[in-house]
Amino acid sequence: MDLIKSISIENTVAKRDAAVAKLRQLFADVDQVDDDLAKLCGRWLREIVYGRDCLLFAHGGVEEAIRVIDADIWAKLLLESGLRSFMSSKARGEWDANIMNRNVPELTLDNVRATFAQMYAERGEMFTDGVVAVFRSLSWDYKTNSPLAFGPKLILSGLWTDKGAYLSHDRCHVLDDLVRALHILDGKPEPDVRNGMWKRISDVQRKADVLEDAYFMLRWYRKAGTAHVTFKRQDLVDGLNIVLGSRFPDAIATDIRNPVHRPKAMPLPGARRIGQMALDAMKLLKAEGSALVGLPPLERLIYEEVDRVLTCLGGRWDRVRKGHVFDGISPAGLPYVLSMLLRDGRYYDWDDFGFFPTPPEIVEILIELAELESGMTVLEPSAGRGAIVERLLAAGCKVTAIEALPVNADHLRDRFGLAVIEGDFLETSVNRVEDLFSAIVMNPPFSKHQDIAHVMHATHFLKPGGRLVAVMSAGVKFNGDKYSKQFREYVAEHGKLIDLPAGSFKASGTSVNTVVAVLTKPDPSRQIAASKATAQQPAGQLSLV
């Protein structure tokens, strides 16, 4: 396993082991001389040679000396192997801290091989970490810096400190991450970290306040401490944003290409008041098991209002029982639900929330297209009354449900025992990579492009390489507005639209034609790092053979 042309790990470890053996012998000899002199003249060797603070005379000094040696060798191997050049600044900082504190693995052949192999395998992840670190470092106090994505120009604060007296190593490391990412996106090898931005700026700062290369122009203002980076290639900026969107879900707008046209979240509808005559009629209802019965003969309009209220509560008319049956409410809890409804005199109407239950045959199509496996983490972000959730649980998935309609959220908790997130999905966020989902299956509201807004927002919750399956209005295939066109462009790159039969949701109360969107989230660690970063390896590449 060669590190560079003139050095191999085997030779380095062998020489280290030989040196350590001699060192141990030296410490043993010093201990022996120390004992002999103490017996001979009553004085310790450290007193004679004034070595009280020397490791040679310290308890456990040999082990501390070996840790110092191992730390220095690790630092040398990381640099000369070229591995340090493709680390993110965060990874380099962690290694530097461990080396300084001598908190490194023992330098054995197995440890070096395992550590370097793991680092090499995580090369794409460290590349993505570097892009995210650059974005996190930007201050939104500058209008040039977009809180949505990388733009054609960015401003980095704190490059110079003390009114331009000192160049910040930390901020130069951020620029190193940026330079490294641009090289990888362009299919070029990572630049040698020994010729990083701190050195490049230091070399020219006495003669100029600008540094330019093939990727950007960097101009700094020493008194203000800022650095202005103007990119030269928009394709590489687009690549940075693709990477950013995969690992920093809430950093980017729904559509990084044109966030202006993103449909906005609509205010959640309020509860509707129940008319007094309908309310008086409902006061005559009685709970019999899972049904509410006892409605007197009513005028048509009053009955329709009562039926609508009870339907939106989760009931369905049953001719045999001559009442509304509630499958999702326990018989013991039904009287309480009725009493609360009568007390409030208000209810939430499904239509206001764009809620149309997903028919069983459509649920089966969604489940099949999602290609689920038992144990997968799956999000249902517009869970309704659980038609999709039920099948996800039956498939052995770990389900997270989000639901805006309060009565539906309560129903999901009672029926499935889920910790439901109640609220508007478009106002929900995920901030940690480990909280992303392997799959998303959904039937969002359609009105005013809400289906597009929900689907694109849902991609932020999806792991790179994960699959999203969503019912959508068929209008996404032909609507001429800018946002629909952009959505079709996204689908063309990352998935497909499948037509559902006409009238698929007729039983749910709507005749809108529908399609299923099947999307796979891009995985930049594979798309970019594998195809480009490994295309050319830096001098001093690591060969795992």
Coordinates of C-alpha atoms in Angstrom, one line a residue:
M1 CA 0.0 0.0 0.0
D2 CA 2.1 2.8 -1.3
L3 CA 1.7 6.3 0.1
I4 CA 4.1 8.2 -2.2
K5 CA 6.7 6.9 -4.6
S6 CA 9.5 6.8 -2.1
I7 CA 7.6 5.8 1.1
S8 CA 5.4 2.8 1.9
I9 CA 3.3 2.3 5.0
E10 CA 5.1 -1.0 5.7
N11 CA 8.5 0.7 5.7
T12 CA 7.3 3.6 7.8
V13 CA 5.7 1.3 10.4
A14 CA 8.7 -1.0 10.5
K15 CA 11.1 1.9 11.1
R16 CA 8.7 3.3 13.8
D17 CA 8.7 -0.1 15.5
A18 CA 12.5 -0.3 15.5
A19 CA 12.8 3.2 16.9
V20 CA 10.2 2.4 19.6
A21 CA 12.1 -0.7 20.6
K22 CA 15.3 1.3 21.0
L23 CA 13.4 3.9 22.9
R24 CA 12.0 1.4 25.3
Q25 CA 15.6 0.0 25.8
L26 CA 16.8 3.6 26.5
F27 CA 14.2 4.1 29.1
A28 CA 15.0 0.8 30.7
D29 CA 18.7 1.7 30.8
V30 CA 18.0 5.0 32.4
D31 CA 15.9 3.3 35.1
Q32 CA 18.7 0.9 35.8
V33 CA 21.3 3.6 36.0
D34 CA 19.0 5.6 38.3
D35 CA 18.7 2.6 40.7
D36 CA 22.5 1.9 40.6
L37 CA 23.4 5.6 41.4
A38 CA 20.8 5.8 44.2
K39 CA 22.4 2.8 45.9
L40 CA 25.9 4.0 45.2
C41 CA 25.8 7.6 46.2
G42 CA 22.3 8.3 47.3
R43 CA 21.6 10.6 44.4
W44 CA 19.2 10.0 41.4
L45 CA 20.4 10.3 37.9
R46 CA 17.8 13.1 37.2
E47 CA 19.4 15.1 40.0
I48 CA 22.9 14.7 38.6
V49 CA 21.9 15.7 35.0
Y50 CA 19.2 18.2 36.1
G51 CA 16.5 16.2 34.2
R52 CA 13.6 16.5 36.6
D53 CA 11.1 17.5 33.9
C54 CA 12.5 15.1 31.2
L55 CA 10.2 12.3 30.1
L56 CA 13.1 9.9 30.7
F57 CA 12.6 10.3 34.4
A58 CA 8.8 10.6 34.5
H59 CA 6.5 7.8 35.5
G60 CA 5.1 6.3 32.3
G61 CA 7.3 8.6 30.3
V62 CA 8.1 6.0 27.7
E63 CA 4.4 5.6 26.7
E64 CA 4.0 9.4 26.5
A65 CA 7.1 9.6 24.3
I66 CA 5.6 6.9 22.0
R67 CA 2.4 8.9 21.7
V68 CA 4.4 11.9 20.6
I69 CA 6.2 9.9 18.0
D70 CA 3.0 8.3 16.7
A71 CA 1.2 11.7 16.5
D72 CA 4.0 13.2 14.5
I73 CA 4.2 10.3 12.1
W74 CA 0.4 10.4 11.6
A75 CA 0.7 14.1 10.7
K76 CA 3.5 13.3 8.2
L77 CA 1.6 10.4 6.6
L78 CA -1.6 12.4 6.1
L79 CA 0.3 15.2 4.4
E80 CA 2.6 13.1 2.2
S81 CA -0.1 10.6 1.2
G82 CA -2.3 13.4 -0.3
L83 CA -5.2 12.4 2.0
R84 CA -5.0 15.7 3.9
S85 CA -5.6 17.6 0.7
F86 CA -9.1 16.2 0.2
M87 CA -10.2 16.5 3.8
S88 CA -12.7 19.2 4.6
S89 CA -11.5 22.0 6.9
K90 CA -13.5 20.4 9.7
A91 CA -11.9 17.0 9.2
R92 CA -8.4 18.6 9.1
G93 CA -9.2 20.6 12.3
E94 CA -10.3 17.5 14.1
W95 CA -7.2 15.6 13.1
D96 CA -5.0 18.6 14.0
A97 CA -6.5 18.7 17.4
N98 CA -6.1 15.0 18.0
I99 CA -2.5 15.2 16.8
M100 CA -1.7 18.1 19.1
N101 CA -3.3 16.3 22.0
R102 CA -1.6 13.1 21.0
N103 CA -5.0 11.4 20.9
V104 CA -4.2 9.2 17.8
P105 CA -4.4 5.5 17.2
E106 CA -1.3 3.5 17.8
L107 CA 0.8 3.5 14.6
T108 CA 0.4 -0.1 13.5
L109 CA 0.0 -1.4 9.9
D110 CA -3.6 -2.5 10.5
N111 CA -4.5 0.8 12.1
V112 CA -3.0 2.9 9.3
R113 CA -4.6 0.7 6.6
A114 CA -8.0 0.8 8.3
T115 CA -7.9 4.5 9.0
F116 CA -6.8 5.5 5.5
A117 CA -9.2 3.1 3.8
Q118 CA -12.1 4.6 5.8
M119 CA -11.0 8.2 5.0
Y120 CA -10.7 7.3 1.3
A121 CA -14.1 5.7 1.3
E122 CA -15.6 8.9 2.9
R123 CA -14.0 11.2 0.4
G124 CA -17.3 12.1 -1.1
E125 CA -18.8 12.8 2.3
M126 CA -15.9 15.1 3.3
F127 CA -16.3 16.9 0.0
T128 CA -20.0 17.6 0.8
D129 CA -19.0 18.6 4.3
G130 CA -16.7 21.2 2.9
V131 CA -19.4 22.7 0.7
V132 CA -21.8 22.9 3.7
A133 CA -19.1 24.5 5.8
V134 CA -18.6 27.3 3.3
F135 CA -22.3 28.0 3.2
R136 CA -22.6 27.9 7.0
S137 CA -19.8 30.4 7.3
L138 CA -21.6 33.1 5.3
S139 CA -23.2 36.0 7.1
W140 CA -26.7 37.1 6.0
D141 CA -25.9 40.7 7.1
Y142 CA -24.6 41.1 3.5
K143 CA -27.3 41.4 0.9
T144 CA -25.0 39.7 -1.6
N145 CA -25.1 36.5 0.4
S146 CA -28.4 34.6 -0.3
P147 CA -29.9 32.6 2.5
L148 CA -31.3 30.3 -0.2
A149 CA -28.3 29.2 -2.2
F150 CA -24.9 30.1 -3.5
G151 CA -25.1 33.0 -5.9
P152 CA -22.7 34.5 -8.5
K153 CA -20.9 36.4 -5.7
L154 CA -20.4 35.9 -2.0
I155 CA -18.9 38.0 0.8
L156 CA -16.8 36.3 3.5
S157 CA -16.3 38.2 6.8
G158 CA -13.3 38.0 9.1
L159 CA -10.7 37.2 6.5
W160 CA -8.5 39.9 8.1
T161 CA -8.5 40.7 11.9
D162 CA -7.3 43.7 13.9
K163 CA -8.1 46.2 11.1
G164 CA -6.2 44.2 8.5
A165 CA -3.1 43.4 10.6
Y166 CA -3.5 39.6 10.6
L167 CA -4.8 37.1 8.0
S168 CA -7.2 34.6 9.6
H169 CA -6.2 30.9 9.2
D170 CA -9.7 29.8 10.0
R171 CA -11.3 31.9 7.3
C172 CA -8.6 30.8 4.8
H173 CA -9.6 27.2 5.6
V174 CA -13.1 28.0 4.6
L175 CA -11.8 29.3 1.2
D176 CA -9.8 26.1 0.9
D177 CA -13.0 24.2 1.2
L178 CA -14.5 26.3 -1.6
V179 CA -11.4 25.9 -3.8
R180 CA -11.3 22.2 -3.3
A181 CA -15.1 21.9 -4.1
L182 CA -14.7 23.8 -7.3
H183 CA -11.8 21.7 -8.5
I184 CA -13.7 18.5 -7.8
L185 CA -16.9 19.7 -9.6
D186 CA -14.7 20.6 -12.5
G187 CA -13.2 17.1 -12.6
K188 CA -9.8 18.2 -11.4
P189 CA -7.7 16.8 -8.6
E190 CA -7.8 18.5 -5.2
P191 CA -5.1 21.2 -4.9
D192 CA -2.3 20.5 -2.5
V193 CA -3.2 21.8 0.9
R194 CA 0.4 22.9 1.4
N195 CA -0.4 25.6 -1.2
G196 CA -3.6 26.7 0.4
M197 CA -5.3 30.0 0.4
W198 CA -3.4 31.3 3.4
K199 CA -0.1 30.9 1.5
R200 CA -1.6 32.2 -1.7
I201 CA -2.9 35.3 -0.2
S202 CA 0.2 35.9 1.9
D203 CA 2.4 35.7 -1.2
V204 CA 0.5 38.5 -2.9
Q205 CA -1.0 40.6 -0.1
R206 CA 1.9 43.1 0.0
K207 CA 1.6 44.0 -3.7
A208 CA -2.1 43.5 -4.4
D209 CA -5.5 43.1 -2.8
V210 CA -6.9 40.7 -5.4
L211 CA -6.3 37.1 -6.3
E212 CA -7.6 35.5 -9.4
D213 CA -7.7 32.1 -11.0
A214 CA -9.8 30.1 -13.4
Y215 CA -12.7 29.7 -11.0
F216 CA -13.1 33.1 -9.2
M217 CA -11.8 36.5 -8.5
L218 CA -11.1 37.1 -4.8
R219 CA -10.8 40.7 -3.6
W220 CA -10.2 41.6 0.0
Y221 CA -10.7 44.8 2.1
R222 CA -8.2 44.6 5.0
K223 CA -9.7 47.3 7.2
A224 CA -13.2 45.9 6.9
G225 CA -11.8 42.4 7.1
T226 CA -14.0 41.1 4.3
A227 CA -13.3 39.0 1.2
H228 CA -15.5 39.3 -2.0
V229 CA -15.6 36.1 -4.1
T230 CA -16.9 36.5 -7.7
F231 CA -17.4 33.2 -9.5
K232 CA -16.5 32.8 -13.1
R233 CA -18.5 29.7 -13.9
Q234 CA -22.2 29.4 -13.2
D235 CA -22.2 25.6 -13.9
L236 CA -19.9 25.1 -10.9
V237 CA -22.1 27.3 -8.7
D238 CA -25.1 25.2 -9.7
G239 CA -23.1 22.1 -8.7
L240 CA -22.4 23.7 -5.3
N241 CA -26.1 24.2 -4.8
I242 CA -27.0 20.6 -5.7
V243 CA -24.6 19.4 -3.1
L244 CA -25.9 21.9 -0.6
G245 CA -29.4 20.8 -1.1
S246 CA -28.6 17.2 -0.4
R247 CA -27.1 17.8 3.0
F248 CA -28.5 21.1 4.3
P249 CA -32.2 20.7 3.6
D250 CA -33.5 24.0 4.9
A251 CA -30.8 26.1 3.3
I252 CA -32.2 26.1 -0.2
A253 CA -35.5 27.3 -1.5
T254 CA -37.9 24.7 -3.0
D255 CA -36.5 25.5 -6.4
I256 CA -32.9 26.9 -6.4
R257 CA -33.2 27.9 -10.1
N258 CA -36.0 30.4 -9.5
P259 CA -37.2 30.7 -5.9
V260 CA -39.3 33.7 -6.9
H261 CA -42.0 31.4 -8.4
R262 CA -42.2 29.1 -5.5
P263 CA -45.9 28.8 -4.3
K264 CA -46.2 30.2 -0.8
A265 CA -47.6 28.4 2.2
M266 CA -51.3 29.1 2.6
P267 CA -52.7 30.2 6.0
L268 CA -54.3 27.2 7.7
P269 CA -58.1 27.5 7.5
G270 CA -59.9 28.0 10.8
A271 CA -62.8 26.0 12.2
R272 CA -66.3 26.5 10.7
R273 CA -69.2 27.4 13.0
I274 CA -72.1 24.9 13.1
G275 CA -75.5 26.4 12.4
Q276 CA -77.8 26.6 15.4
M277 CA -80.5 24.3 13.9
A278 CA -77.9 21.7 12.9
L279 CA -76.4 22.0 16.4
D280 CA -79.8 21.6 18.1
A281 CA -80.4 18.4 16.0
M282 CA -77.0 17.0 16.9
K283 CA -77.8 17.4 20.6
L284 CA -80.3 14.6 20.2
L285 CA -77.6 12.2 19.0
K286 CA -76.7 9.2 21.2
A287 CA -73.7 7.0 21.2
E288 CA -74.4 3.3 20.5
G289 CA -71.1 1.4 20.3
S290 CA -69.1 3.0 17.5
A291 CA -72.1 4.9 16.0
L292 CA -74.0 8.1 16.6
V293 CA -77.7 7.5 16.2
G294 CA -81.0 9.3 16.9
L295 CA -81.2 12.1 14.4
P296 CA -84.8 13.2 13.9
P297 CA -86.3 13.9 10.4
L298 CA -84.7 17.1 9.2
E299 CA -85.0 19.6 6.4
R300 CA -82.7 18.7 3.5
L301 CA -80.2 21.6 4.0
I302 CA -80.0 21.1 7.8
Y303 CA -79.4 17.3 7.3
E304 CA -76.7 18.0 4.8
E305 CA -74.9 20.3 7.2
V306 CA -75.1 17.7 10.0
D307 CA -73.9 15.0 7.7
R308 CA -71.0 17.1 6.6
V309 CA -70.0 17.8 10.2
L310 CA -70.1 14.2 11.2
T311 CA -68.3 13.1 8.0
C312 CA -65.5 15.5 8.7
L313 CA -65.4 14.1 12.2
G314 CA -64.6 10.7 10.7
G315 CA -68.1 9.2 10.5
R316 CA -69.8 7.5 7.6
W317 CA -73.6 6.9 7.2
D318 CA -74.7 3.3 7.7
R319 CA -78.2 2.5 6.6
V320 CA -78.4 -0.7 8.6
R321 CA -77.6 1.1 11.9
K322 CA -79.3 4.2 10.8
G323 CA -76.5 6.4 12.1
H324 CA -73.0 7.5 11.4
V325 CA -70.4 4.9 12.2
F326 CA -66.9 6.0 13.4
D327 CA -64.3 3.4 12.6
G328 CA -61.4 5.5 13.9
I329 CA -62.9 6.4 17.3
S330 CA -63.2 3.9 20.1
P331 CA -66.8 3.3 21.4
A332 CA -65.6 4.5 24.9
G333 CA -64.3 7.8 23.5
L334 CA -67.2 8.6 21.1
P335 CA -69.4 10.3 23.7
Y336 CA -66.6 12.5 24.8
V337 CA -65.8 13.5 21.1
L338 CA -69.5 14.3 20.6
S339 CA -69.7 16.4 23.8
M340 CA -66.6 18.4 22.8
L341 CA -68.1 19.1 19.4
L342 CA -71.4 20.3 20.9
R343 CA -69.5 22.5 23.4
D344 CA -67.3 24.2 20.8
G345 CA -70.0 24.4 18.1
R346 CA -67.3 24.4 15.5
Y347 CA -65.7 21.8 13.2
Y348 CA -62.9 21.6 10.6
D349 CA -64.1 21.1 7.0
W350 CA -62.0 18.7 4.9
D351 CA -62.5 20.8 1.8
D352 CA -60.9 23.8 3.4
F353 CA -57.7 21.7 3.8
G354 CA -57.8 20.2 0.4
F355 CA -58.2 16.8 2.0
F356 CA -59.5 14.0 -0.1
P357 CA -58.9 10.5 1.3
T358 CA -56.7 8.2 -0.8
P359 CA -58.8 5.3 -2.2
P360 CA -57.4 1.8 -1.3
E361 CA -56.5 1.0 -5.0
I362 CA -54.5 4.2 -5.3
V363 CA -52.7 3.5 -2.0
E364 CA -51.6 0.1 -3.4
I365 CA -50.2 1.8 -6.5
L366 CA -48.2 4.2 -4.4
I367 CA -46.9 1.5 -2.2
E368 CA -45.7 -0.6 -5.2
L369 CA -44.0 2.4 -6.8
A370 CA -42.2 3.3 -3.5
E371 CA -40.3 0.0 -3.5
L372 CA -40.4 -0.1 0.3
E373 CA -38.4 -2.5 2.5
S374 CA -39.1 -3.4 6.1
G375 CA -37.4 -1.2 8.5
M376 CA -37.3 1.8 6.2
T377 CA -37.9 5.3 7.7
V378 CA -40.8 6.7 5.7
L379 CA -42.5 10.1 5.9
E380 CA -46.2 10.7 5.1
P381 CA -46.4 14.6 5.3
S382 CA -50.1 15.0 4.5
A383 CA -51.3 11.9 6.4
G384 CA -55.1 12.6 6.5
R385 CA -56.9 9.8 8.3
G386 CA -54.2 7.2 7.7
A387 CA -55.1 5.4 4.4
I388 CA -51.4 5.5 3.4
V389 CA -50.0 5.3 6.9
E390 CA -51.8 2.0 7.5
R391 CA -50.2 0.3 4.5
L392 CA -46.8 1.8 5.4
L393 CA -47.0 0.3 8.9
A394 CA -48.2 -3.0 7.4
A395 CA -45.1 -3.0 5.2
G396 CA -42.9 -2.9 8.3
C397 CA -41.8 0.7 7.9
K398 CA -41.0 3.2 10.6
V399 CA -43.5 6.0 9.9
T400 CA -43.5 9.7 10.7
A401 CA -46.8 11.4 10.0
I402 CA -47.5 15.1 9.6
E403 CA -51.1 16.4 9.4
A404 CA -52.6 19.9 9.4
L405 CA -56.2 19.0 10.2
P406 CA -56.5 18.7 14.0
V407 CA -59.3 16.1 14.0
N408 CA -57.3 13.9 11.6
A409 CA -54.1 14.3 13.7
D410 CA -56.1 13.1 16.8
H411 CA -57.5 10.2 14.7
L412 CA -53.9 9.1 13.7
R413 CA -52.7 9.2 17.3
D414 CA -55.7 7.2 18.6
R415 CA -55.7 4.6 15.8
F416 CA -52.1 4.0 15.1
G417 CA -50.3 5.3 18.2
L418 CA -48.1 7.6 16.2
A419 CA -46.5 10.7 17.5
V420 CA -48.1 12.9 14.9
I421 CA -46.6 16.3 14.0
E422 CA -49.6 18.6 13.8
G423 CA -49.3 21.6 11.5
D424 CA -48.7 22.8 8.0
F425 CA -46.1 20.7 6.3
L426 CA -44.7 23.7 4.4
E427 CA -43.8 25.3 7.7
T428 CA -42.1 22.1 8.9
S429 CA -38.3 21.7 8.7
V430 CA -35.6 19.1 9.2
N431 CA -32.1 20.2 10.2
R432 CA -30.1 17.0 10.8
V433 CA -28.9 14.6 8.1
E434 CA -29.7 11.7 10.4
D435 CA -33.3 12.7 10.5
L436 CA -33.8 12.4 6.7
F437 CA -36.1 9.7 5.4
S438 CA -35.4 6.7 3.1
A439 CA -38.8 7.2 1.3
I440 CA -41.7 9.6 1.2
V441 CA -45.3 8.6 0.2
M442 CA -47.9 11.4 0.0
N443 CA -51.2 12.7 -1.3
P444 CA -50.9 16.5 -0.8
P445 CA -53.5 19.2 -1.4
F446 CA -53.7 20.4 -5.0
S447 CA -55.1 23.9 -5.1
K448 CA -53.0 26.9 -6.1
H449 CA -50.0 24.7 -6.9
Q450 CA -49.9 23.4 -3.4
D451 CA -49.1 19.9 -4.7
I452 CA -45.9 21.1 -6.4
A453 CA -45.0 23.1 -3.3
H454 CA -45.5 20.1 -1.0
V455 CA -43.6 17.7 -3.3
M456 CA -40.6 20.0 -3.8
H457 CA -40.5 20.8 0.0
A458 CA -40.7 17.1 0.7
T459 CA -37.5 16.5 -1.3
H460 CA -35.6 18.4 1.5
F461 CA -36.7 15.6 3.9
L462 CA -35.4 12.8 1.6
K463 CA -32.0 11.1 1.9
P464 CA -29.8 11.3 -1.2
G465 CA -30.8 8.3 -3.3
G466 CA -34.2 8.1 -1.6
R467 CA -37.5 7.8 -3.4
L468 CA -40.6 10.1 -3.3
V469 CA -44.0 9.0 -4.5
A470 CA -46.8 11.5 -4.6
V471 CA -50.4 11.9 -6.0
M472 CA -50.6 15.2 -7.9
S473 CA -53.1 17.1 -10.0
A474 CA -52.8 16.1 -13.7
G475 CA -52.4 19.8 -14.4
V476 CA -48.7 19.6 -13.6
K477 CA -48.3 17.9 -17.0
F478 CA -49.6 20.8 -19.1
N479 CA -50.1 24.0 -17.0
G480 CA -48.2 26.9 -18.6
D481 CA -47.1 28.9 -15.6
K482 CA -43.4 29.2 -14.8
Y483 CA -43.5 27.1 -11.7
S484 CA -45.2 24.2 -13.4
K485 CA -42.7 24.3 -16.2
Q486 CA -39.8 24.3 -13.7
F487 CA -41.4 21.3 -11.9
R488 CA -41.6 19.4 -15.2
E489 CA -37.9 20.2 -15.8
Y490 CA -37.1 18.8 -12.3
V491 CA -39.2 15.6 -13.0
A492 CA -37.4 15.1 -16.4
E493 CA -34.1 15.1 -14.5
H494 CA -35.0 13.0 -11.5
G495 CA -38.1 10.9 -12.2
K496 CA -41.3 10.5 -14.1
L497 CA -45.1 11.2 -14.0
I498 CA -47.5 8.3 -14.3
D499 CA -51.2 8.9 -15.2
L500 CA -53.9 7.5 -12.9
P501 CA -57.3 6.4 -14.4
A502 CA -59.8 9.2 -14.8
G503 CA -62.1 9.5 -11.8
S504 CA -59.7 7.8 -9.4
F505 CA -60.8 10.1 -6.6
K506 CA -64.5 10.2 -7.4
A507 CA -65.3 8.2 -4.3
S508 CA -63.4 10.8 -2.2
G509 CA -65.5 13.7 -3.5
T510 CA -63.5 15.1 -6.4
S511 CA -63.4 14.4 -10.2
V512 CA -59.9 16.0 -10.7
N513 CA -57.7 13.9 -12.9
T514 CA -54.5 12.8 -11.2
V515 CA -51.0 11.5 -11.8
V516 CA -48.3 10.0 -9.6
A517 CA -44.9 11.6 -9.4
V518 CA -42.0 9.2 -8.8
L519 CA -38.8 11.1 -7.9
T520 CA -35.4 9.9 -6.8
K521 CA -33.3 12.4 -5.0
P522 CA -29.9 13.0 -6.5
D523 CA -26.9 11.6 -4.5
P524 CA -24.1 14.1 -5.1
S525 CA -21.6 11.9 -3.1
R526 CA -22.0 9.4 -5.9
Q527 CA -22.8 11.7 -8.8
I528 CA -20.0 14.2 -8.2
A529 CA -17.4 12.7 -5.9
A530 CA -17.3 9.3 -7.5
S531 CA -17.4 10.4 -11.1
K532 CA -15.2 13.4 -10.9
A533 CA -13.2 13.5 -7.7
T534 CA -11.8 10.0 -8.4
A535 CA -11.3 10.7 -12.1
Q536 CA -7.9 12.2 -11.3
Q537 CA -6.1 11.6 -8.0
P538 CA -3.5 14.0 -6.6
A539 CA 0.2 13.3 -6.6
G540 CA 1.0 11.0 -3.7
Q541 CA -2.3 9.1 -4.1
L542 CA -3.1 6.2 -1.8
S543 CA -3.3 2.8 -3.4
L544 CA -5.1 0.2 -1.3
V545 CA -3.3 -2.7 -2.8

